[in-house]
Short mmCIF file of C-alpha atoms in Angstrom, two decimals:
data_model
loop_
_atom_site.label_atom_id
_atom_site.label_comp_id
_atom_site.label_asym_id
_atom_site.label_seq_id
_atom_site.Cartn_x
_atom_site.Cartn_y
_atom_site.Cartn_z
CA PRO A 1 11.80 -40.70 49.67
CA ASP A 2 11.85 -44.23 48.59
CA PRO A 3 8.73 -46.09 47.78
CA ASP A 4 8.65 -47.55 51.23
CA GLY A 5 8.30 -44.10 52.76
CA GLY A 6 12.01 -43.92 53.98
CA ALA A 7 14.76 -41.61 53.10
CA ALA A 8 16.12 -41.53 49.89
CA PRO A 9 19.78 -43.44 49.55
CA ARG A 10 22.62 -40.98 49.63
CA ARG A 11 23.98 -42.30 46.28
CA SER A 12 20.64 -41.14 44.46
CA LEU A 13 21.30 -37.32 45.66
CA ARG A 14 23.00 -35.12 43.13
CA SER A 15 25.47 -32.20 44.19
CA LEU A 16 24.82 -28.96 42.59
CA SER A 17 28.10 -27.52 43.57
CA LYS A 18 31.34 -28.14 45.52
CA THR A 19 33.71 -25.55 46.67
CA SER A 20 36.95 -26.09 48.64
CA LEU A 21 37.27 -23.21 51.17
CA GLY A 22 40.71 -24.37 52.63
CA PHE A 23 39.17 -24.54 56.23
CA GLU A 24 37.11 -26.89 58.40
CA ILE A 25 33.57 -25.39 58.49
CA VAL A 26 31.91 -24.91 61.91
CA SER A 27 28.63 -23.09 60.83
CA LEU A 28 26.74 -21.46 58.11
CA ALA A 29 24.68 -18.12 58.29
CA PHE A 30 22.22 -17.10 55.62
CA ASN A 31 21.67 -13.63 54.90
CA ARG A 32 17.94 -12.75 55.29
CA SER A 33 18.28 -9.56 53.40
CA ASP A 34 19.96 -11.14 50.35
CA GLU A 35 19.16 -14.80 49.94
CA SER A 36 22.38 -15.39 47.77
CA GLN A 37 24.75 -14.60 50.35
CA ILE A 38 26.00 -17.31 53.00
CA LEU A 39 28.68 -16.75 55.54
CA VAL A 40 30.76 -19.87 55.99
CA VAL A 41 32.47 -19.87 59.37
CA GLY A 42 35.62 -21.82 60.64
CA PHE A 43 37.65 -21.76 63.81
CA LYS A 44 40.13 -19.00 62.30
CA SER A 45 38.20 -18.04 58.97
CA VAL A 46 35.15 -16.61 57.58
CA ALA A 47 34.10 -16.31 54.06
CA VAL A 48 31.23 -15.11 52.17
CA LEU A 49 29.70 -17.02 49.21
CA SER A 50 27.58 -15.62 46.65
CA LEU A 51 25.33 -18.27 45.11
CA GLY A 52 23.91 -18.33 41.50
CA GLN A 53 20.23 -19.19 40.66
CA ARG A 54 21.12 -22.86 40.48
CA GLY A 55 22.83 -22.86 44.10
CA GLU A 56 26.24 -22.80 42.32
CA VAL A 57 29.14 -20.72 44.10
CA VAL A 58 29.63 -17.70 41.82
CA ALA A 59 31.79 -15.61 44.04
CA ARG A 60 33.88 -16.01 47.39
CA LEU A 61 35.15 -13.05 49.72
CA SER A 62 37.44 -14.02 52.52
CA ILE A 63 37.20 -11.76 55.62
CA GLU A 64 40.57 -10.80 56.73
CA LEU A 65 40.39 -11.37 60.34
CA LEU A 66 44.00 -11.07 61.28
CA LEU A 67 43.52 -13.25 64.56
CA GLU A 68 46.39 -14.00 66.90
CA SER A 69 47.25 -17.79 67.32
CA THR A 70 45.34 -18.13 70.51
CA VAL A 71 42.15 -16.30 69.13
CA HIS A 72 39.34 -18.32 67.51
CA VAL A 73 35.99 -17.41 65.94
CA ILE A 74 32.97 -18.21 68.16
CA LYS A 75 30.16 -17.08 65.88
CA ALA A 76 29.68 -14.92 62.83
CA THR A 77 26.25 -13.82 61.42
CA TRP A 78 24.70 -11.03 59.42
CA LEU A 79 23.60 -7.84 61.07
CA PRO A 80 19.74 -7.84 61.04
CA GLY A 81 18.54 -5.96 58.19
CA SER A 82 21.68 -5.49 56.27
CA ALA A 83 22.66 -7.32 53.13
CA THR A 84 26.38 -6.16 53.59
CA LYS A 85 27.06 -5.95 57.21
CA CYS A 86 28.14 -9.02 59.15
CA VAL A 87 29.23 -9.66 62.85
CA VAL A 88 32.16 -11.60 63.92
CA LEU A 89 32.53 -12.82 67.56
CA THR A 90 35.78 -14.17 68.56
CA SER A 91 37.19 -15.33 71.89
CA GLN A 92 38.41 -11.87 72.42
CA SER A 93 36.16 -9.23 70.69
CA VAL A 94 33.19 -8.40 68.50
CA LYS A 95 33.75 -6.89 65.18
CA ILE A 96 31.24 -5.56 62.58
CA TYR A 97 32.28 -5.41 58.91
CA ASP A 98 30.68 -3.43 56.26
CA LEU A 99 31.53 -5.75 53.27
CA SER A 100 30.48 -3.21 50.66
CA LYS A 101 33.46 -1.02 51.91
CA ASP A 102 36.09 -3.33 53.40
CA LYS A 103 36.85 -6.88 54.15
CA ILE A 104 39.94 -6.10 56.47
CA SER A 105 39.01 -3.03 58.78
CA PRO A 106 35.80 -3.63 60.92
CA THR A 107 33.58 -0.54 61.22
CA HIS A 108 32.99 -1.45 64.92
CA TYR A 109 35.22 -3.20 67.32
CA PHE A 110 34.13 -4.08 70.94
CA HIS A 111 35.60 -5.92 73.88
CA THR A 112 35.36 -6.05 77.61
CA LEU A 113 38.03 -5.40 80.05
CA ASP A 114 38.02 -8.59 82.06
CA ASP A 115 35.32 -10.71 80.82
CA SER A 116 34.99 -12.91 77.77
CA ILE A 117 31.98 -12.64 75.58
CA LYS A 118 30.13 -15.85 74.89
CA ASP A 119 27.50 -14.78 72.58
CA VAL A 120 26.01 -11.65 70.91
CA ALA A 121 22.58 -10.63 69.69
CA PHE A 122 21.07 -7.55 68.43
CA ALA A 123 17.79 -5.93 69.49
CA PRO A 124 15.79 -3.03 67.77
CA SER A 125 16.20 0.27 69.40
CA GLY A 126 14.47 3.47 68.28
CA ALA A 127 16.97 5.33 70.53
CA ALA A 128 20.05 4.25 68.47
CA ALA A 129 20.77 5.91 65.26
CA ASP A 130 21.22 2.75 63.41
CA GLY A 131 18.16 1.37 65.26
CA LEU A 132 20.18 -1.65 66.90
CA VAL A 133 21.60 -2.21 70.13
CA LEU A 134 24.34 -4.83 70.58
CA LEU A 135 23.81 -7.29 73.56
CA ALA A 136 26.97 -8.98 74.54
CA MET A 137 26.54 -12.21 76.82
CA CYS A 138 29.68 -12.66 79.09
CA ALA A 139 31.10 -15.65 81.01
CA SER A 140 30.34 -13.81 84.24
CA GLY A 141 26.67 -13.75 83.60
CA LEU A 142 26.39 -9.79 82.70
CA ILE A 143 24.84 -8.70 79.59
CA TYR A 144 26.50 -5.55 78.21
CA THR A 145 24.67 -3.32 75.96
CA GLN A 146 25.94 -0.78 73.28
CA PRO A 147 24.15 1.23 70.69
CA VAL A 148 25.72 0.33 67.41
CA ALA A 149 25.74 3.54 65.81
CA SER A 150 26.61 5.46 68.84
CA VAL A 151 30.35 4.64 68.43
CA VAL A 152 31.69 7.69 66.71
CA ALA A 153 35.43 6.69 66.46
CA PRO A 154 36.26 4.40 63.51
CA ALA A 155 37.36 0.97 64.73
CA SER A 156 40.82 1.57 63.35
CA SER A 157 41.39 3.86 66.50
CA GLY A 158 40.77 0.97 68.76
CA PRO A 159 38.18 -1.01 70.40
CA THR A 160 35.24 0.30 72.28
CA VAL A 161 35.10 -1.17 75.79
CA LEU A 162 31.73 -2.56 76.64
CA ALA A 163 31.06 -1.11 80.18
CA GLU A 164 27.13 -0.66 80.27
CA PRO A 165 25.46 -3.76 81.84
CA LEU A 166 21.87 -4.48 81.13
CA ARG A 167 19.82 -3.41 83.85
CA VAL A 168 17.26 -5.73 85.08
CA PRO A 169 14.46 -4.64 87.21
#
């Protein structure tokens, strides 16, 4: 702040690091399990930046989304409690990637038959083997649920159709 109590002028701020990503940034998601990892989200791209102790970018990993021309990223975030798993919500599907294993093939791949998913969240569940349940909020107003670890087929065998709506008493 300046002596008069206002904000410091922009020219007095110093940049710690600059990185060109090659896409327009829409949002960021910090990893609560590994504070050196940041997901950087664009309309068609998602990248993971690893930060050094002084805030400089020391590594970059681009997730290969392989999106069709009409599909775009809505949201990307880290899976709760994981330092290596992230979730990418597009206008057609939800994909979970384990970046410690693969940046191209998701471990989980979900979609609905005739409704578009607008947002996702994860809730803890003792019933799910992984301890998490996917909640997918759709344009129709329905919320679909799916225990994350209950999907036994690999994502490469095709998507899992979300068909279990949340029952509200």
